XYZ file of C-alpha atoms in Angstrom:
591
model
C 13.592 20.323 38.637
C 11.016 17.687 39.074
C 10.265 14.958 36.898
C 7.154 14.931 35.407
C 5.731 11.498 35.780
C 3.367 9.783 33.264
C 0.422 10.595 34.913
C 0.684 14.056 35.481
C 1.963 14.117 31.504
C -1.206 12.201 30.763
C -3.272 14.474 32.674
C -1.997 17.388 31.224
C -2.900 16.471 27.831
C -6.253 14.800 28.679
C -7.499 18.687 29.457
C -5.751 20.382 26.328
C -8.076 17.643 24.440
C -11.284 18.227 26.690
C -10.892 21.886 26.463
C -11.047 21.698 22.535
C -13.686 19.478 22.937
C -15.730 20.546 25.285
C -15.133 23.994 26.238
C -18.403 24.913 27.895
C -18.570 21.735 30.559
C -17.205 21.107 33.739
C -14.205 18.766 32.487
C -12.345 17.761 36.118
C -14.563 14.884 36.611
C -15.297 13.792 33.000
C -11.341 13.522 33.176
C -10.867 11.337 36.036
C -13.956 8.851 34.593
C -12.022 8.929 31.906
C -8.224 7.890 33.738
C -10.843 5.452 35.465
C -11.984 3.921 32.652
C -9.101 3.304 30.970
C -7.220 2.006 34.633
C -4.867 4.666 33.704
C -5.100 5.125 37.723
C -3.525 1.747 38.179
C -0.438 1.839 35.413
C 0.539 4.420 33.235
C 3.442 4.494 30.863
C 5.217 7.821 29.460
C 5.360 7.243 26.009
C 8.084 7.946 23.804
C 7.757 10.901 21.037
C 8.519 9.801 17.076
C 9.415 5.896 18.276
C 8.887 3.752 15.261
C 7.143 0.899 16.185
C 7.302 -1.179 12.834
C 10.181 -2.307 10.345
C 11.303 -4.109 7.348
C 9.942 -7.165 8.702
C 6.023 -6.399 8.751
C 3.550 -7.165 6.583
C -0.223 -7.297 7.469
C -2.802 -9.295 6.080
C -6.279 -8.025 6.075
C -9.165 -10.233 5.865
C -13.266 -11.277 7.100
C -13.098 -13.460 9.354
C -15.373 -15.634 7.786
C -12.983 -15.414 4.305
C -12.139 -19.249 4.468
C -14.920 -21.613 5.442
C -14.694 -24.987 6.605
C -17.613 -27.185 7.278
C -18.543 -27.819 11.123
C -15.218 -25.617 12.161
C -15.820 -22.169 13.781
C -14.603 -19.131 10.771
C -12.456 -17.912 12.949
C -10.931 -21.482 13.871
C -10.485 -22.097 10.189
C -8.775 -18.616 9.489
C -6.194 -19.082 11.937
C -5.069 -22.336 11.089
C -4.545 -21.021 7.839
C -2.658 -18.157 8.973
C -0.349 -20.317 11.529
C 0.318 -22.856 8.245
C 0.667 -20.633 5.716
C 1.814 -16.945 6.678
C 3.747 -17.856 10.051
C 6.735 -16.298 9.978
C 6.376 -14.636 6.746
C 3.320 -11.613 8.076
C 3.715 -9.928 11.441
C 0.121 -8.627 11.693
C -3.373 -9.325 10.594
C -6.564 -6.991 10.357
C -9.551 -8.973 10.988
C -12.712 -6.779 9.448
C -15.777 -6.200 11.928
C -15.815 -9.343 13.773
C -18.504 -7.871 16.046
C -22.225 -8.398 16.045
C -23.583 -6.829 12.727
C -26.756 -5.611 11.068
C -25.440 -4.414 7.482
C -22.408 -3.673 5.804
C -20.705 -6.759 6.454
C -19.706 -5.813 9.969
C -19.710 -2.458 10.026
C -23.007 -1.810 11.188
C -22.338 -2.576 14.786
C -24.982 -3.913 17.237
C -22.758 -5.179 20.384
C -19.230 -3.811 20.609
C -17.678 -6.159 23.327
C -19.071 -9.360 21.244
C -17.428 -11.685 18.734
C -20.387 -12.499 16.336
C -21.246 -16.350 17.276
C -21.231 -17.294 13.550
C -17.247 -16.859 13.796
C -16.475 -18.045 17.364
C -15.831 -15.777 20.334
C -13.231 -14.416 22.051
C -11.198 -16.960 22.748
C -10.213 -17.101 18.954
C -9.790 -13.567 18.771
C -7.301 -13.890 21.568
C -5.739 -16.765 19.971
C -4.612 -15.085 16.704
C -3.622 -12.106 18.780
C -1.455 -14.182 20.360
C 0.197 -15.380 17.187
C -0.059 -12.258 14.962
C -0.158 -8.438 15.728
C -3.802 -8.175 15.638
C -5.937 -5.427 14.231
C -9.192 -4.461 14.660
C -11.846 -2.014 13.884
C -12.893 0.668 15.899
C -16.587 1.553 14.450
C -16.176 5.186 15.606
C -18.643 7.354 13.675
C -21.602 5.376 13.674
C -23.669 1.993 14.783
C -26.534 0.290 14.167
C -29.845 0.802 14.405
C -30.725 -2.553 15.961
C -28.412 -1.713 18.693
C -29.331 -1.300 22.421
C -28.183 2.618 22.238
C -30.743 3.222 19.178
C -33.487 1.231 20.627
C -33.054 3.179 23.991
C -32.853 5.957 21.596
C -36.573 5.219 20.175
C -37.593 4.435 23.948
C -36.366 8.002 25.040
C -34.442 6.076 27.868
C -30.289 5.641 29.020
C -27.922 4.491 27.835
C -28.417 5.540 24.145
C -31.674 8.890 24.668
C -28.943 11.505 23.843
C -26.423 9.542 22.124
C -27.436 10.242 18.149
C -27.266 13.347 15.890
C -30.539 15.087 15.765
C -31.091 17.640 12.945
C -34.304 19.654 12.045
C -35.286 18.776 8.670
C -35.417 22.071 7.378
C -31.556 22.730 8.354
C -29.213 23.619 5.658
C -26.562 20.744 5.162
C -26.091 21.537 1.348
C -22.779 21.501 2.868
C -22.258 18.156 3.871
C -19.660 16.034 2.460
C -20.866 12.569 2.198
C -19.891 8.950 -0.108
C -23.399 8.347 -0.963
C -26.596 9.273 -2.494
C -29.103 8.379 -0.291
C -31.103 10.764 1.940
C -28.751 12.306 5.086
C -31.724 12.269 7.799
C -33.537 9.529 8.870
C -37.142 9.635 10.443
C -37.307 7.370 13.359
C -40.896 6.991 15.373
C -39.824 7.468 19.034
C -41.830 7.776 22.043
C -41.654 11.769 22.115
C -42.464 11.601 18.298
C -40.651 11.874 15.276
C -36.875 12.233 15.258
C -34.619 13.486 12.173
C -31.084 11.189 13.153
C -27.964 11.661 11.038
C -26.656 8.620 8.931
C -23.407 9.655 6.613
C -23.476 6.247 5.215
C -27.131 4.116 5.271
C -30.242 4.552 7.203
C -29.067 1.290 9.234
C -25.947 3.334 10.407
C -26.565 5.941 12.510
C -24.091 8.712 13.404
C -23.319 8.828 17.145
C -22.983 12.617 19.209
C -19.469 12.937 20.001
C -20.771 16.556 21.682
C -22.125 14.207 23.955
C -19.080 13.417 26.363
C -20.784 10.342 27.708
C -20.245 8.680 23.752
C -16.837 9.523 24.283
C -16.779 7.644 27.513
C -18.678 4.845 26.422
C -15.682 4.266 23.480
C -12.970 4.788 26.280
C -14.730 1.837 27.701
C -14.611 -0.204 24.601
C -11.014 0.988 24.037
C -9.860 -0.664 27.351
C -11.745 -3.766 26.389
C -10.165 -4.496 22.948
C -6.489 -3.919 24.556
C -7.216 -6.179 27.575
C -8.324 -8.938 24.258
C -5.276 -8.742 22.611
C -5.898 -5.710 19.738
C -2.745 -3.931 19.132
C -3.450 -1.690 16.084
C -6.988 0.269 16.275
C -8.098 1.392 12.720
C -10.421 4.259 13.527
C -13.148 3.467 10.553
C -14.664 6.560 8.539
C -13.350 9.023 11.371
C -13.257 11.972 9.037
C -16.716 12.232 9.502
C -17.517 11.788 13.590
C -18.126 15.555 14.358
C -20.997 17.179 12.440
C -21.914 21.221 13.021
C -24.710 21.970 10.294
C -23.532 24.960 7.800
C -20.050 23.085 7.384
C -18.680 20.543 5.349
C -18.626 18.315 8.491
C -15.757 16.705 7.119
C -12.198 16.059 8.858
C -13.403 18.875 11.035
C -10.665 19.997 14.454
C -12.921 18.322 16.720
C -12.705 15.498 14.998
C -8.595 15.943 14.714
C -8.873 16.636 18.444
C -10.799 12.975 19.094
C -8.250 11.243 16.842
C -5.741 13.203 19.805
C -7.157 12.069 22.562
C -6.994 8.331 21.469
C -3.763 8.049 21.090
C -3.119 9.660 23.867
C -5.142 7.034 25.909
C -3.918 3.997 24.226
C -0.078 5.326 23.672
C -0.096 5.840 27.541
C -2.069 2.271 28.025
C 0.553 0.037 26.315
C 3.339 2.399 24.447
C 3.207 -0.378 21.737
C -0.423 0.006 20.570
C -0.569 1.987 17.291
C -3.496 3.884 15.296
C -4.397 3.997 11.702
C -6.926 6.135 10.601
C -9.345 5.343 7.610
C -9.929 8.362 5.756
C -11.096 8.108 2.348
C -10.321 11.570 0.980
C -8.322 13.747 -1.320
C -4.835 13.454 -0.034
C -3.783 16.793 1.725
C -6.804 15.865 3.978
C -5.421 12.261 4.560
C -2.247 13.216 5.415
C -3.353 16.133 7.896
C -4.607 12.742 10.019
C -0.468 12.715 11.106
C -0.704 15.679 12.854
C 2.670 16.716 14.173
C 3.117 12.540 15.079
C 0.440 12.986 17.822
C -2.340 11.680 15.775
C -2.777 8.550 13.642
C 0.496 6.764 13.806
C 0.119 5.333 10.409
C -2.467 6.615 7.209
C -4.121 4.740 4.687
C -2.529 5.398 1.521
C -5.634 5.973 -0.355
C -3.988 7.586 -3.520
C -1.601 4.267 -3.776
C -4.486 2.216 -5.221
C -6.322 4.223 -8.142
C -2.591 5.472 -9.493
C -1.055 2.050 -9.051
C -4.094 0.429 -10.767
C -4.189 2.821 -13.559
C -0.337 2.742 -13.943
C -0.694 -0.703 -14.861
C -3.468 -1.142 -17.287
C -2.714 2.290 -19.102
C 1.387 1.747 -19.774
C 2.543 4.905 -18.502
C 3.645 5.672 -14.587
C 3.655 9.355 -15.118
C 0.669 10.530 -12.753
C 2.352 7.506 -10.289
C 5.387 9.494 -10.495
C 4.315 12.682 -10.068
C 2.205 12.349 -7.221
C 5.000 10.314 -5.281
C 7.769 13.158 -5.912
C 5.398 15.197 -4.161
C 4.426 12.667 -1.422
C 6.111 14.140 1.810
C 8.599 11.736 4.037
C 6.406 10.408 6.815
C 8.935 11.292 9.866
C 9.817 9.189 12.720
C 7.210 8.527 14.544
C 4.286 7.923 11.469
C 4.642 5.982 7.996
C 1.645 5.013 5.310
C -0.223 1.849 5.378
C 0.557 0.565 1.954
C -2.249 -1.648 0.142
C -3.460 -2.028 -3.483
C -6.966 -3.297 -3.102
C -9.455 -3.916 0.309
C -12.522 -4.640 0.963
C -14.496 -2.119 -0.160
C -13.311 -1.083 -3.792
C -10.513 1.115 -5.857
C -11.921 4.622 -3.377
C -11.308 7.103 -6.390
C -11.618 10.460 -4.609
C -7.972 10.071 -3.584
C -7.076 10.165 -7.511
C -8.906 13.551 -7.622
C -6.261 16.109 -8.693
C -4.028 13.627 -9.596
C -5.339 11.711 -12.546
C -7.413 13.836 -14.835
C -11.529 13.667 -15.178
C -11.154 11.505 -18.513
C -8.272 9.412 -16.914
C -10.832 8.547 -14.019
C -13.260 7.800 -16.932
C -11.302 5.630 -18.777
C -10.418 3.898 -15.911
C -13.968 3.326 -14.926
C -15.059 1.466 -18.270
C -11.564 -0.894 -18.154
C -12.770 -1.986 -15.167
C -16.573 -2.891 -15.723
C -15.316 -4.285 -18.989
C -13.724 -6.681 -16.777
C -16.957 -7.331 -14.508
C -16.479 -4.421 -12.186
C -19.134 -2.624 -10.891
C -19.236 1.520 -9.908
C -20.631 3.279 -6.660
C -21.429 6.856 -6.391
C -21.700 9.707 -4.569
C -23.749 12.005 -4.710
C -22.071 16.131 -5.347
C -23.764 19.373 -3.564
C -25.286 20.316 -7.255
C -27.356 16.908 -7.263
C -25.094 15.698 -9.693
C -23.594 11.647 -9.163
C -19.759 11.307 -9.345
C -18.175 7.934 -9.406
C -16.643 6.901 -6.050
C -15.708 3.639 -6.115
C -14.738 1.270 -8.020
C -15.676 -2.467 -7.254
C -13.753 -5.394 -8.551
C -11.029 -8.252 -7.623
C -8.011 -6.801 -8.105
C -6.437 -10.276 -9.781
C -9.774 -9.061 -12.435
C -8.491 -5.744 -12.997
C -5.570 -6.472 -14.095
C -7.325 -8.603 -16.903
C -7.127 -5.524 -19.973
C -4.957 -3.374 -20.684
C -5.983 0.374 -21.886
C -4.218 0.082 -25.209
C -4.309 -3.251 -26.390
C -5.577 -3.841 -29.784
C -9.633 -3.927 -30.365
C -9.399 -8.009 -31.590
C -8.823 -8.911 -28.339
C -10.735 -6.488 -26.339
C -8.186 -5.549 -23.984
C -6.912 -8.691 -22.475
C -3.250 -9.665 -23.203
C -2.038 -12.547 -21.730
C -0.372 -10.302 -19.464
C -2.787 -10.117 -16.724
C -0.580 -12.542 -13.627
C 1.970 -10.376 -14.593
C 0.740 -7.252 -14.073
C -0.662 -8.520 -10.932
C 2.421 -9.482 -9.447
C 4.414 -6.487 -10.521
C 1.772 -3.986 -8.920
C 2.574 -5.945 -5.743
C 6.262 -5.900 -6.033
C 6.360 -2.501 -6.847
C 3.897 -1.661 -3.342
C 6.161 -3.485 -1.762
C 9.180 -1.079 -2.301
C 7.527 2.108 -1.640
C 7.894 3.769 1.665
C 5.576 2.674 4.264
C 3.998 -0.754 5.963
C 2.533 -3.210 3.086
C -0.689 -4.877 3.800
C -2.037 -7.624 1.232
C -6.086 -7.697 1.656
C -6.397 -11.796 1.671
C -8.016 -11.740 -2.021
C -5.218 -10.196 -3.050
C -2.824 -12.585 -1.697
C -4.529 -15.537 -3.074
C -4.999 -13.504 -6.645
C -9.590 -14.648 -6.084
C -11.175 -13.778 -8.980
C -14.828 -11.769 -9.111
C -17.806 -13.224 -7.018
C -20.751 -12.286 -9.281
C -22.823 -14.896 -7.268
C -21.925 -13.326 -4.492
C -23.171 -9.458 -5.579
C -26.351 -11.463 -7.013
C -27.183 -13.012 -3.298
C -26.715 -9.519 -1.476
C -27.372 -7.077 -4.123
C -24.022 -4.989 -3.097
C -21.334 -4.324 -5.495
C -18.956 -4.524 -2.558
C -19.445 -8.189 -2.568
C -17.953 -8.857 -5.291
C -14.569 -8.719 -3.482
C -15.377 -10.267 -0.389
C -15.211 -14.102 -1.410
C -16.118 -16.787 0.946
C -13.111 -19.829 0.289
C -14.240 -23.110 1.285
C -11.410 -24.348 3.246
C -10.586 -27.708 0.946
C -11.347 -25.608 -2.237
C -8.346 -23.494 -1.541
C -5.809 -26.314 -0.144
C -6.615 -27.899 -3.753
C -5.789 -24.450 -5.217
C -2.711 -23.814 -3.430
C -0.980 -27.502 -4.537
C -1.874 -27.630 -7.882
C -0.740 -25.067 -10.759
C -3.367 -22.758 -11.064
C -2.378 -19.561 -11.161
C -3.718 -18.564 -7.268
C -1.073 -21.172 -6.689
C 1.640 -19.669 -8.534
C 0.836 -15.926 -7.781
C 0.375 -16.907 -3.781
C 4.129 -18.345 -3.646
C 5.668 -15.597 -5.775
C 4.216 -12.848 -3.361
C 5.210 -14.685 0.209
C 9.094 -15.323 -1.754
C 8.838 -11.188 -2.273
C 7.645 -10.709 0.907
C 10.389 -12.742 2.474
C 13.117 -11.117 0.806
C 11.998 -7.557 1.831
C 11.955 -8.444 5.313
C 15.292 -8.757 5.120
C 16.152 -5.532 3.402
C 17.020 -2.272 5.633
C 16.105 -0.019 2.694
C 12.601 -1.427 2.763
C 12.599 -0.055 6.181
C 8.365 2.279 6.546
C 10.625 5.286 7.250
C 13.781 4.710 4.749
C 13.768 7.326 2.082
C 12.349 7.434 -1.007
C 13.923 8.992 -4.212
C 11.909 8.003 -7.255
C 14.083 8.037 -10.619
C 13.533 9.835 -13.666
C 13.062 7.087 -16.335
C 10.486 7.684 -18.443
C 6.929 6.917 -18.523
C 6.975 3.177 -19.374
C 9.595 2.047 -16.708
C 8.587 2.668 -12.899
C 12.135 3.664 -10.356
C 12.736 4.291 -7.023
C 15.673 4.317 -4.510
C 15.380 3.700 -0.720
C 18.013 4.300 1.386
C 18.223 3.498 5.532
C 18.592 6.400 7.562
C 20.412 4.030 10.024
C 22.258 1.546 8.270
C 23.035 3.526 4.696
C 21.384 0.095 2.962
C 20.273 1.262 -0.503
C 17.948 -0.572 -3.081
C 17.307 0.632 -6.459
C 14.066 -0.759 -8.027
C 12.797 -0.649 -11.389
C 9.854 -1.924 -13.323
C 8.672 -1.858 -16.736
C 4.554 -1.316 -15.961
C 4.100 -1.500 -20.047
C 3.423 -4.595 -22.567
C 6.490 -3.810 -24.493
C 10.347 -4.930 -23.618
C 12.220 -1.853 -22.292
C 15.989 -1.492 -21.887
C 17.338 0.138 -18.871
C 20.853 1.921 -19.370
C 22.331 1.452 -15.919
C 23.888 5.162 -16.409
C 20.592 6.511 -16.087
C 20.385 4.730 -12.349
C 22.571 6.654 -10.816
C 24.124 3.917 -8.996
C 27.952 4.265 -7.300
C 30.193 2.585 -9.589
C 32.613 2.661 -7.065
C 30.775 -0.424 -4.954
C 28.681 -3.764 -6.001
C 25.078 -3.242 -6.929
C 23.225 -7.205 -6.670
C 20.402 -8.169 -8.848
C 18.838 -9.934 -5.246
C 15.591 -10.966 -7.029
C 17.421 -13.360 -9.905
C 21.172 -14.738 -8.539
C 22.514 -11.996 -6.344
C 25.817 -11.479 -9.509
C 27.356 -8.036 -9.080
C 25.559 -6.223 -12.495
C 28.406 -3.601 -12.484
C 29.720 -5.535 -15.643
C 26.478 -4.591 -17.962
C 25.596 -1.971 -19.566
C 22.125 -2.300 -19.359
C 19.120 -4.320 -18.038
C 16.767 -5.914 -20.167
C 13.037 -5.894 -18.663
C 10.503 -8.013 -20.307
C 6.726 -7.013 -20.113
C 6.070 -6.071 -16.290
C 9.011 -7.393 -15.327
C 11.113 -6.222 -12.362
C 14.574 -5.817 -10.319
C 15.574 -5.386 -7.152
C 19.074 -3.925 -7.003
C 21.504 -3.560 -3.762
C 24.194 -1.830 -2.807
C 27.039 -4.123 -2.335
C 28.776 -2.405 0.779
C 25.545 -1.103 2.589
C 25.794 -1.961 6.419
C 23.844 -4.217 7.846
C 22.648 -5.964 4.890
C 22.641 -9.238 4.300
C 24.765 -11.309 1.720
């Protein structure tokens, strides 16, 4: 029996994709400008099926590359020499946000895909973190800007760009339409043939490109190549759930779109076997996790639900909806594994927590957090009704109040480092691949200046350090000092833990509502950890007969001295404090 070689296995799966796709088109030649495009022609590997390409030992940070400033130094200059003197070593990879020419949207209005913006430096920085970091980078999928060369062509009725944008008649019905915002769906545009009704999910300055159109597919392919041949290793495929529109539907997470998703990984898997995908997809969780596929989609998922439960776990004293949610989360198999993070960019997303915290929970969540400066986005439902959507805050600020504190001091506790850094130790022990958005990391506070200059609630968590600001910070004892070292000495110590491995199991532990468990085990190595937390304001005693653990072998408290805890008969947690327990005997692990 012959051997298929990675070509002909490429091949093969190129047409199941382009058949879904496009079933109506001549697809032989579309395939070959497609194996063109991506030099497929000249070296193709066979990759292999449910290969884990991450362990224990990553940890991404994600961050503008403009987030630390330093006067007369290119951004991206700046942000690497803080990388290389502060996170070498300790984070793996790094997701650098839209560093592309930009109209809106801080970056992700895209005007010239194969451009570094010249306000952060050029390629040649881009290529020197990749060189030094597992670089990530945005793939701007659904949509571009309306000051690019495509939508000016568009207005000009001329190629590349005429037929590249979704046209709609204004009279269509898309009551159906799932969308994050309130503004109008259709834009009128003034083109030389008249006026034109384009598509835009997310502003008027973003408009929705025609993935019907296979030459939009081929114009990606090209931009695909590119980013691999600079150095990008992970792709994020940004608001993807929403590339393929047909009117009537929902034009939401659609199979075309599943089938695009499909096709990329098949191009970049058979590029450089290495390269991984995460998909952003900002949606109620069965839909996020459909983004797996059977492992030949998105090798790794935003864990959307993580944040809004996590947050609200915290500041309300009880884990139960945290709980509940992850004894239903399914094992990611070989193969695929969550992209762990507690805050981003953008905001708290809270359509994830629908189904899983209650309306009034959501509510109740919403005041805490503009009682602590936070701000609310909305979208808009099908019955012209406005639900909240997002909620937009530092996460170091919404951690401030507690839900249940007494009225004479409005919420806030004295707790509020501590619940901070317990939110991150407990991320850090569930199953998946952590990722610490740079704010985060260095605990930043709100930027109201910052949402008063550009009028967006988003920017109230994108903070612009100056570079000497921050070094002052980070020696002194302030607490972005204290909260910074705490996090890279957690981060350290699970990097050397098999249980923390993305794909270890997960077993969380019945302990009531005020104390947080969970037990990882390695499928490989049989390393267990046990690890609790107390998320409330009050002491809580853990009997260790309720843990389960083998009394027949050591169990190490590795977060305080590493003594054998077999001896007590209970652990005492103070408020939001944690452990990190190990199996004496587990192979592989380190004493």
């Amino acid at each position: 029996m012959t051997e298929i070689t990675p070509e002909q296995h490429l091949r093969e799966r190129l047409s199941a994709h382009l058949e879904v796709l496009y079933p109506h088109l001549e697809k032989a030649a579309l395939l070959e400008d497609i194996i063109a495009l991506m030099a497929l022609d000249q070296r193709c590997f066979m990759p292999e099926a449910h290969k884990n390409l991450w362990d224990e030992s990553d940890t991404l940070v994600i961050t503008y590359g403009d987030s630390i400033l330093r006067e007369g130094e290119w951004p991206l200059h700046t942000l690497h020499d803080f990388l290389r003197r502060e996170l070498r070593g300790l984070i793996s990879g790094v997701h650098i946000l839209p560093f592309y020419p930009y109209s809106s949207d801080d970056g992700f209005s895209v005007i010239n895909y194969v451009e570094v913006n010249p306000s952060l430096g050029d390629w040649k920085d881009i290529n020197a973190i990749a060189r030094d970091f597992d670089l990530m980078a945005d793939l701007v999928i659904n949509h571009c800007s309306s000051r690019s060369l495509w939508f000016e062509n568009f207005k000009q009725r001329r190629d590349p760009g005429m037929d590249y944008f979704v046209e709609v008649d204004p009279e269509t019905d898309l009551s159906e339409v799932i969308r994050p915002r309130t503004s109008p769906l259709l834009n009128e545009v003034q083109t030389l043939d008249g006026k034109r009704h384009v598509w835009c999910t997310f502003s008027h300055d973003q408009v929705d490109l025609n993935f019907q159109n296979p030459t939009v597919l081929l114009e990606f392919v090209k931009i695909i190549r590119y980013y691999l041949d600079m150095g990008v290793k992970i792709f994020r495929l940004d608001a993807v759930a929403f590339l393929w529109k047909i009117p009537g539907t929902t034009s939401l997470n659609l199979e075309q779109t599943h089938e695009v998703v499909r096709l990329v990984r098949s191009l970049i898997e058979h590029a450089i076997p290495e390269a991984i995908i995460i998909t952003e997809t900002n949606i109620p969780l069965r839909e996020n996790l459909a983004y797996f596929g059977n492992a030949n989609e998105a090798h790794l998922v935003y864990n959307f639900s993580l944040p809004p439960l996590l947050i609200n776990t915290m500041v309300s004293g009880s884990c139960k909806a945290l709980k509940t949610w992850m004894m239903g989360m399914p094992a990611a198999q070989d193969g695929t594994t969550y992209f762990n993070f507690i805050a981003s960019h953008d905001g708290i997303g809270l359509r994830p927590a629908e189904g899983l915290l209650e309306d009034a929970e959501i509510n109740q969540l919403v005041t805490l957090m503009q009682k602590s400066g936070g701000r609310v986005s909305w979208r808009a439902l099908a019955n012209g009704e406005n639900r909240p959507y997002e909620i937009n805050i530092s996460l170091f600020d919404a951690m401030r109040r507690h839900l249940y504190s007494s009225n004479e001091n409005d919420g806030e506790d004295g707790f509020q480092e501590q619940r901070f850094i317990c939110a991150h130790a407990l991320m850090l022990a569930v199953q998946g691949v952590p990722a610490f958005y740079i704010h985060s990391l260095l605990a930043t506070e709100n930027d109201e200046n910052r949402v008063l200059h550009t009028s967006h609630n988003r920017s109230i968590n994108r903070h612009q350090w100056v570079a000497d600001d921050l070094e002052s910070q980070l020696s002194t004892d302030s607490h972005h000092a204290r909260i910074f070292n705490i996090l890279k000495a957690l981060i350290t110590l699970r990097s050397t833990q098999a249980a923390f491995h993305p794909n270890a199991a997960q077993y969380p532990l019945h302990l009531g509502d005020k104390v947080f468990g969970i037990r990882r085990e390695s499928h490989s190595t049989g390393a267990a950890i046990v690890a609790v937390y107390n998320i409330s304001a009050e002491p809580q005693e853990i009997l260790l007969s309720d843990l389960n653990l083998d009394e027949s072998v050591s169990w190490q408290d590795i977060l305080i001295d590493g003594a054998d805890i077999r001896s007590q008969h209970s652990i005492l947690l103070a408020p939001y404090d944690y452990r990190w327990l190990r199996r004496g005997d587990a192979v592989g692990v380190q004493n």
